[in-house]
CSV table of C-alpha atoms and ligand atoms in Angstrom, one decimal:
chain,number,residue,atom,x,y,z
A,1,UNK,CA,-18.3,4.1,7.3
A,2,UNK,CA,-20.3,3.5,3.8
A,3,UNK,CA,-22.1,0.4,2.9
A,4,UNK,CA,-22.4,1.5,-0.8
A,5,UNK,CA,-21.7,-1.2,-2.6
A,6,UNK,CA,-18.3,-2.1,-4.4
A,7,UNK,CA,-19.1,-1.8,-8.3
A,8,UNK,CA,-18.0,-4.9,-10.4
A,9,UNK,CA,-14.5,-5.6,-11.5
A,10,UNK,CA,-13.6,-2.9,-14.5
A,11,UNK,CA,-10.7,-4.1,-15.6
A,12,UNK,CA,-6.9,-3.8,-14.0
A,13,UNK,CA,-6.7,-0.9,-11.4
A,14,UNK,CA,-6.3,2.4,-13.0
A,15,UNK,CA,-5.2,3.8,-9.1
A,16,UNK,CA,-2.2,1.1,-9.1
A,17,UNK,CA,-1.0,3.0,-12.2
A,18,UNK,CA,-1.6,6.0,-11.4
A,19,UNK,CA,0.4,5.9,-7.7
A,20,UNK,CA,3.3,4.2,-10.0
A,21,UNK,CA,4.0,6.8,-11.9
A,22,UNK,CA,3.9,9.1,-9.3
A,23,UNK,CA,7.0,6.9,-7.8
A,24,UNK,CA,8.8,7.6,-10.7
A,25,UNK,CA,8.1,10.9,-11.3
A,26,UNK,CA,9.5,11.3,-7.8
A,27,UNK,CA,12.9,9.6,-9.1
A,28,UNK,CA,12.7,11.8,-11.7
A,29,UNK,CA,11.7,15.2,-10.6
A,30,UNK,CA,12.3,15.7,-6.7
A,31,UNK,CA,15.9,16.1,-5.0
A,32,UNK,CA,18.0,13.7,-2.7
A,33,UNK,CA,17.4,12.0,-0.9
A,34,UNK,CA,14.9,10.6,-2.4
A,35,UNK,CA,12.2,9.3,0.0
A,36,UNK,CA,11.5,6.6,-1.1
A,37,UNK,CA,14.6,4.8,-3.7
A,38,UNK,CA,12.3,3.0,-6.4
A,39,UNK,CA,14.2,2.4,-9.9
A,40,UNK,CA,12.1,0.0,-11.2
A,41,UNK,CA,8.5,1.8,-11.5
A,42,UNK,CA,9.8,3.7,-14.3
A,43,UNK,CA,10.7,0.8,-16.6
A,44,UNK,CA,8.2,-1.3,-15.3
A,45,UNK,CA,5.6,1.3,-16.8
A,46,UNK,CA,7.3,1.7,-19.5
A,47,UNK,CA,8.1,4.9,-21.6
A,48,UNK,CA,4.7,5.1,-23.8
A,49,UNK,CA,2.7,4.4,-20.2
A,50,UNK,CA,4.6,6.7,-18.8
A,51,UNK,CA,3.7,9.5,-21.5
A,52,UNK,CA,0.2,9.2,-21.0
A,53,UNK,CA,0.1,9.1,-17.2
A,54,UNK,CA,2.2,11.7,-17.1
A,55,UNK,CA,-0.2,13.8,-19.4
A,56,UNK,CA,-3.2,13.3,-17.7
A,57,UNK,CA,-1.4,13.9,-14.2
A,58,UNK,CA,-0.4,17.4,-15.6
A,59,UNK,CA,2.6,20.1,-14.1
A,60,UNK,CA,4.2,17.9,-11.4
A,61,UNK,CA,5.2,20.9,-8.9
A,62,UNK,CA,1.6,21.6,-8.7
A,63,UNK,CA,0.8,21.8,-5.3
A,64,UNK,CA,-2.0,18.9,-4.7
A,65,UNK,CA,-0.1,16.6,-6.8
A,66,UNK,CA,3.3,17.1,-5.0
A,67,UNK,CA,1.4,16.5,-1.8
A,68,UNK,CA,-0.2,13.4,-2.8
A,69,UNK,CA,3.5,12.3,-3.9
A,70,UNK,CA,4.8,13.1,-0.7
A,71,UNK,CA,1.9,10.6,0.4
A,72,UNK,CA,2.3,7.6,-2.1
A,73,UNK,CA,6.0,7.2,-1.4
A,74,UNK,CA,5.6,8.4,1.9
A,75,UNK,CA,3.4,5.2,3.3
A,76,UNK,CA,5.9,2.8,0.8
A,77,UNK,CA,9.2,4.2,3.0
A,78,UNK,CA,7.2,4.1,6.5
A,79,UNK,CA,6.2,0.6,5.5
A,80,UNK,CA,9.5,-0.8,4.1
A,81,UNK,CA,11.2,0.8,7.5
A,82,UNK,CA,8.6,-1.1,9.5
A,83,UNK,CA,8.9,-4.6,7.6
A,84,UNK,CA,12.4,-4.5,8.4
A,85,UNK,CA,11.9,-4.0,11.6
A,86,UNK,CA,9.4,-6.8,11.9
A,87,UNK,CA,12.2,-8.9,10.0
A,88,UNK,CA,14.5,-8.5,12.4
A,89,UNK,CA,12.1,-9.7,15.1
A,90,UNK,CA,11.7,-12.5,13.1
A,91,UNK,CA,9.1,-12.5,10.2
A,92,UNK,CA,9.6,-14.6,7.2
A,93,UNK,CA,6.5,-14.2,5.4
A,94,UNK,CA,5.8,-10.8,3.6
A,95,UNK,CA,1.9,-10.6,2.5
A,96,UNK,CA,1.3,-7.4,-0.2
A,97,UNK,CA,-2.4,-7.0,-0.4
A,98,UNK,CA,-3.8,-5.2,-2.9
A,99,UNK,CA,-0.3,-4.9,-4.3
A,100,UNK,CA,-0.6,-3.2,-7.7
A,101,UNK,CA,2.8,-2.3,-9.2
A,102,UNK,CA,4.2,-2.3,-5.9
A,103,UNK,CA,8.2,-2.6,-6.4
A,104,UNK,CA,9.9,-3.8,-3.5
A,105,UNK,CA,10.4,-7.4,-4.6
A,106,UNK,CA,12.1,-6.4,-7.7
A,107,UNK,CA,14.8,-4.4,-5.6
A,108,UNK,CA,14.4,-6.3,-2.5
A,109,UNK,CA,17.4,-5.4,0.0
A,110,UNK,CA,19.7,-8.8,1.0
A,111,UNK,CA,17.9,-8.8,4.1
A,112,UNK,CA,14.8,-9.5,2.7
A,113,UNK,CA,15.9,-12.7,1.1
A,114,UNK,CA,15.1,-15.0,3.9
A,115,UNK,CA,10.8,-13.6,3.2
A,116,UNK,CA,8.6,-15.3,1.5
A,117,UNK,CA,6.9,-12.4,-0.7
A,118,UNK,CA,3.2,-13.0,-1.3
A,119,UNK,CA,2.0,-10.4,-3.6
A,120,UNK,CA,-1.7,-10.7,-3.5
A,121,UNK,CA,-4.2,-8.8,-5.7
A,122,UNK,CA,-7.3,-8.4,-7.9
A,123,UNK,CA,-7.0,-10.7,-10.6
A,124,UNK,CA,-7.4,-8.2,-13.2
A,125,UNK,CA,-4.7,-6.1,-12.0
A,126,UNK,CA,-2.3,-9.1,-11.5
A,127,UNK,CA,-2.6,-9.7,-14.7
A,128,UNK,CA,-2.0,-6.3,-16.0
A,129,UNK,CA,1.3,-6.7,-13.8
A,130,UNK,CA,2.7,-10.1,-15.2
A,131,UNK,CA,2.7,-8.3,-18.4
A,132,UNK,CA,4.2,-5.4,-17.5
A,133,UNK,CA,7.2,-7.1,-15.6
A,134,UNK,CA,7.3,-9.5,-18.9
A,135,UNK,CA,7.6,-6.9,-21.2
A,136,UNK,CA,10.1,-5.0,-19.0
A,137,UNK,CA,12.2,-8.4,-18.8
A,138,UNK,CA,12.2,-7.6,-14.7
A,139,UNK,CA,12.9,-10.9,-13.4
A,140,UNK,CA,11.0,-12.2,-10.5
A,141,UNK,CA,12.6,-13.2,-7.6
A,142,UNK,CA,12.7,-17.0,-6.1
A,143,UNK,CA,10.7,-15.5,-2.9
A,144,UNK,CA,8.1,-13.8,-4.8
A,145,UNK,CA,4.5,-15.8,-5.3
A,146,UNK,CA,1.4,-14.4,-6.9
A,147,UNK,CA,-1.9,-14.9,-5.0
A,148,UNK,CA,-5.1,-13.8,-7.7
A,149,UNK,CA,-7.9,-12.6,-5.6
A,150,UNK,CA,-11.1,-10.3,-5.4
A,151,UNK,CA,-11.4,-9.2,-2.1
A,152,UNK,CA,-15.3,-8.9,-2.5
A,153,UNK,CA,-15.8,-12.2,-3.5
A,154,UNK,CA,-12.9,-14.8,-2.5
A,155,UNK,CA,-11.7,-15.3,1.5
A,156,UNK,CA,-8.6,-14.2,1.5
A,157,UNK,CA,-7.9,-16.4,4.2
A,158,UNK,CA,-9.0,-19.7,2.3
A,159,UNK,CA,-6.8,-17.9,-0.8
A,160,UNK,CA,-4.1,-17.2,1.3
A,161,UNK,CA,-3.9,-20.8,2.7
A,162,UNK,CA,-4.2,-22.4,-1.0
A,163,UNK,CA,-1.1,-19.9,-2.3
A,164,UNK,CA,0.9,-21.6,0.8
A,165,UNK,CA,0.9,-19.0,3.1
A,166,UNK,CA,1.8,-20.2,6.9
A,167,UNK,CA,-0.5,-19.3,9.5
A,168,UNK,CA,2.1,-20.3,12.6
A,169,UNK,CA,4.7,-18.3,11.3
A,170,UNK,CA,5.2,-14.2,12.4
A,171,UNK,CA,4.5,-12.4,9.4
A,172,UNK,CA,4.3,-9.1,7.7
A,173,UNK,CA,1.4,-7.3,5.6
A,174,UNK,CA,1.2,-4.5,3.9
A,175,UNK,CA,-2.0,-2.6,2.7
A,176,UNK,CA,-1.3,0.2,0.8
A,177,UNK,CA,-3.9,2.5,-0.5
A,178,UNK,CA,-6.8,-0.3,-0.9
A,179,UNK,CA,-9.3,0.2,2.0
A,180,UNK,CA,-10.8,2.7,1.0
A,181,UNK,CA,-11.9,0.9,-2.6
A,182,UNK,CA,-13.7,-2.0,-0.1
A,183,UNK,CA,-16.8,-3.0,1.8
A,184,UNK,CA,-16.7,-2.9,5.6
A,185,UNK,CA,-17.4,-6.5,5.1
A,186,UNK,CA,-13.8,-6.9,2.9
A,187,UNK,CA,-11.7,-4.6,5.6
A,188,UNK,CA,-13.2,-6.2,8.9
A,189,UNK,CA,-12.5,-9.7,7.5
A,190,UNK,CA,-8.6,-8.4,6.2
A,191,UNK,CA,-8.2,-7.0,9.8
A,192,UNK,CA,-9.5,-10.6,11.4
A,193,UNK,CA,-7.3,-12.6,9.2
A,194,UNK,CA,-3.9,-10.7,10.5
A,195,UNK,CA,-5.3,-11.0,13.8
A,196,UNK,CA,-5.2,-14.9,14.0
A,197,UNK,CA,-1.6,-14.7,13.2
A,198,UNK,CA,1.3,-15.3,15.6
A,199,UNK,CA,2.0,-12.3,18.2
A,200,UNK,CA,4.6,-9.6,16.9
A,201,UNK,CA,2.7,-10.1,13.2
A,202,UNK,CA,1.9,-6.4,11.8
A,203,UNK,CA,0.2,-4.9,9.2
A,204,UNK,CA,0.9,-1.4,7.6
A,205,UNK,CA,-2.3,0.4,6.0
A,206,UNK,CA,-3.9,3.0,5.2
A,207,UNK,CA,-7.0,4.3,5.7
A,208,UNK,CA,-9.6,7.2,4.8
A,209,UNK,CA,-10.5,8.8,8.2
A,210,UNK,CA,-12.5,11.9,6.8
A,211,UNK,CA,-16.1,10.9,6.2
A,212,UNK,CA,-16.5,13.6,3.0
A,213,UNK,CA,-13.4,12.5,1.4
A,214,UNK,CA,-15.1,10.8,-1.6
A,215,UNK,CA,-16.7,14.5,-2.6
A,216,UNK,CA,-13.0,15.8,-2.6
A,217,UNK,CA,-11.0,16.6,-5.4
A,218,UNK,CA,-8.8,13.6,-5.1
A,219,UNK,CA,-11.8,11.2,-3.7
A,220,UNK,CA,-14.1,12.7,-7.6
A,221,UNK,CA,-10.9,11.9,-9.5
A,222,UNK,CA,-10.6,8.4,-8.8
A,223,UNK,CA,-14.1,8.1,-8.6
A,224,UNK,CA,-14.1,8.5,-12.3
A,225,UNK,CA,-11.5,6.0,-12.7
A,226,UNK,CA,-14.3,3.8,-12.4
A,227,UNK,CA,-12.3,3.3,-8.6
A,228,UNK,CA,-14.7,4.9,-5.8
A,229,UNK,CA,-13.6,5.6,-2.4
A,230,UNK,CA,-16.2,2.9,-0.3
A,231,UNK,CA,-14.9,3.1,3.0
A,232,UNK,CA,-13.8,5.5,5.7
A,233,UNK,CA,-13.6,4.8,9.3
A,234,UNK,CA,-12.3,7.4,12.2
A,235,UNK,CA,-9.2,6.9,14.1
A,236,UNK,CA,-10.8,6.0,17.4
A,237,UNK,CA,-13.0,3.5,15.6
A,238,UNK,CA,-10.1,2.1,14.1
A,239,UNK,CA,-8.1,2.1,17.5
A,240,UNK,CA,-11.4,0.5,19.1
A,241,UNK,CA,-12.0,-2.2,15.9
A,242,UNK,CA,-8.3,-3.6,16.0
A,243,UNK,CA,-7.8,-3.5,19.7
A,244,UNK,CA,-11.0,-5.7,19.9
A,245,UNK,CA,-9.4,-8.1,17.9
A,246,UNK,CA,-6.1,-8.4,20.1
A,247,UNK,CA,-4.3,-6.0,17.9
A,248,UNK,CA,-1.6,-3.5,20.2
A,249,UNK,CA,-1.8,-0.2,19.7
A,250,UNK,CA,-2.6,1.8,16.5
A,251,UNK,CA,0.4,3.6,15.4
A,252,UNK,CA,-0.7,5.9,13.1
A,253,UNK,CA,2.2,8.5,11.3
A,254,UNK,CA,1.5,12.2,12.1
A,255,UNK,CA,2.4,15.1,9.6
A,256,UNK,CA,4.6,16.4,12.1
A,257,UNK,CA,6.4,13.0,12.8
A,258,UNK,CA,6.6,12.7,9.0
A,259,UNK,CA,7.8,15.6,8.5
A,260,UNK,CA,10.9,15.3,10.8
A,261,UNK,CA,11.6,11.5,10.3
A,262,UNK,CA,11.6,11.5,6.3
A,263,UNK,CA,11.3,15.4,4.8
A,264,UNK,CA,13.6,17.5,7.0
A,265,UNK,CA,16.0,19.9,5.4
A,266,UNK,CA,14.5,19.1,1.9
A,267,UNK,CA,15.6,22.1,-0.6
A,268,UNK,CA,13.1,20.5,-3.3
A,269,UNK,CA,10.3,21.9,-1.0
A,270,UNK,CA,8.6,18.6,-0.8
A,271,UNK,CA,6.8,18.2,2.7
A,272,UNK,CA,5.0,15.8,4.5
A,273,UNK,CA,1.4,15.4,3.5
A,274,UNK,CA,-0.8,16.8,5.8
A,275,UNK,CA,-3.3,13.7,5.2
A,276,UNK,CA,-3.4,11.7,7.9
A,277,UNK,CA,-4.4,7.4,7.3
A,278,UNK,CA,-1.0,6.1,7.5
A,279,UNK,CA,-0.6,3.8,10.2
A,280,UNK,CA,0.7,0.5,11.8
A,281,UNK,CA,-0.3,-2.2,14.0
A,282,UNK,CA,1.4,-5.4,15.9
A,283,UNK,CA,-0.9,-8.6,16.6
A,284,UNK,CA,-0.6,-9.0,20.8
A,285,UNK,CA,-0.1,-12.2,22.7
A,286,UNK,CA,-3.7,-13.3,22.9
A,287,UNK,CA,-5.0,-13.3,26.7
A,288,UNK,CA,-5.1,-16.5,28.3
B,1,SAM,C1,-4.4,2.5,-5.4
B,1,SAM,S1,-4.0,0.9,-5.8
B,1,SAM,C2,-2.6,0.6,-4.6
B,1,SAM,C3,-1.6,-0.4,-5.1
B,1,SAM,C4,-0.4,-0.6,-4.3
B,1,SAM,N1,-0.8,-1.1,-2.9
B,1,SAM,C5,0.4,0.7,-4.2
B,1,SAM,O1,0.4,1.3,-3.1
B,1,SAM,O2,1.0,1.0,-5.2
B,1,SAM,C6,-5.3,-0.1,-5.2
B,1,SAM,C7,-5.1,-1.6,-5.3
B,1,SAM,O3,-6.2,-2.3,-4.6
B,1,SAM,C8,-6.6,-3.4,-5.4
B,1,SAM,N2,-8.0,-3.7,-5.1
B,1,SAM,C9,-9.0,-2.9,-5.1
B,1,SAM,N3,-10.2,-3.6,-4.9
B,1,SAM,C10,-9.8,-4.9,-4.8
B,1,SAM,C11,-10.5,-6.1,-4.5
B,1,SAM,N4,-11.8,-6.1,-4.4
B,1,SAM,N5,-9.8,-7.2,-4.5
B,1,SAM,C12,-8.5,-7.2,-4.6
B,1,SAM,N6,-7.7,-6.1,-4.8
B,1,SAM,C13,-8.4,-4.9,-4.9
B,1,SAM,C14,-6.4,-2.9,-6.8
B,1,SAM,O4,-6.3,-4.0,-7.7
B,1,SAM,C15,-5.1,-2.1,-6.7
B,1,SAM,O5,-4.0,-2.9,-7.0
């Protein structure tokens, strides 16, 4: 765990474009099945976008960046399966945090119609969103409501409450690539707002579990996207954190699993990722 401190908004996150593109480029350049089926990041980028990202991203069957594919649209279809799981159990509110140019609302399946979508993120990169939807004439959905806040400086629970979000009713989040950009401060008080919500509530994340993992490649790239990785925490201080707060147990998604649930008997030669901070877990009925 790092207490470094979170640098000042800079602007709409560079990250959420970056992992975009990469879900088109895997409409575009891997083989069926596809992963994870996402249509819309291409035009919501739009073609000139497109061209640039795609430039500074570079040959796209290069090794590192077909892994870290595999990974973004990986932790998109693992959480999509598990939200409509937790749908049929009976959630009805859908919270994105950190949601960047997350797709699903714009090709939400019919059983997803009953949610409430709450797509919550840094003001900055909401905005940079709105536009993009606008000038890709994607309509937004009835269920879908925007929720503008910095992590770092707003409670999301107070924000949360404001957008209309209903704490008595079983719900959904997803947390996709945005730990790691946060305090411990941020993440503990994400973590303790899903807890006080009704039992079989979950929340899909991810996390950084190596402690060097801001000196990697990767970790040095979005550092100077003005983007740091802030945070890491180890698996069994994860498992210990959320079970304290009356989470069940961590689920986290193994390569091996991975590999057999979503990439087996790919010709394209994509693979699971062998990163590992991809995991899942269900608020418990509090003891009485
Ligand atoms: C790598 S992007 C991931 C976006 C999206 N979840 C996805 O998987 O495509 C990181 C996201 O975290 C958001 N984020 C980072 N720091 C934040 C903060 N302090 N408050 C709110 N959102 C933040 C960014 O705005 C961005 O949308």
């Amino acid at each position: 765990m790092s207490d470094a401190p979170v640098p000042a908004p800079r602007g709409a996150s560079r990250t959420a474009v970056g992992v975009a593109a990469l879900r088109w480029l895997h409409q575009s350049v891997d083989g069926e099945p596809k992963v994870l089926d996402d249509p819309i990041s291409g035009p919501l980028l739009g073609e000139s976008m497109l061209r640039t990202v795609a430039a500074h991203l570079g040959d796209p069957h290069a090794p590192a960046l077909r892994e870290l594919r595999a990974h973004v649209v990986l932790r998109s279809r693992f959480c999509e399966d598990h939200l409509a799981a937790a749908v049929a159990r009976g959630a009805t509110q859908l919270i994105v945090l950190g949601a960047g140019l997350d797709t699903f609302a714009y090709r939400q399946p019919a059983w997803a119609r009953q949610l409430r979508i709450y797509e919550v993120d840094h003001p900055d990169s909401q905005a940079q969103k709105r536009h993009l939807l606008a000038q890709a004439q994607i309509a937004i959905p009835d269920n879908v409501e925007f929720v503008a806040i910095d992590f770092e400086q707003t409670s999301l629970a107070d924000g949360l409450k404001a957008a209309g979000v209903d704490s008595s009713r079983q719900s959904f989040f997803s947390c996709l690539g945005v730990t790691m950009y946060l305090t411990e401060v941020a993440v503990d008080a994400l973590f303790g707002l899903v807890a006080r919500f009704p039992a079989g509530s979950e929340i899909v994340f991810t996390y950084q579990p190596e402690a060097q993992a801001a000196e990697s490649a990767l970790g040095r790239r979005v550092g100077a996207l003005g983007e740091p990785w802030t945070y890491h925490i180890s698996h069994r201080s994860l498992a210990r954190k959320l079970k304290a707060l009356g989470f069940q147990a961590l689920e986290e998604l193994a390569p091996r699993a991975a590999q057999a649930r979503y990439f087996q008997d790919r010709t394209d030669g994509l693979r699971a990722p062998s990163r590992r901070g991809i995991a899942a877990a269900v608020v418990g009925v509090a003891p009485q």
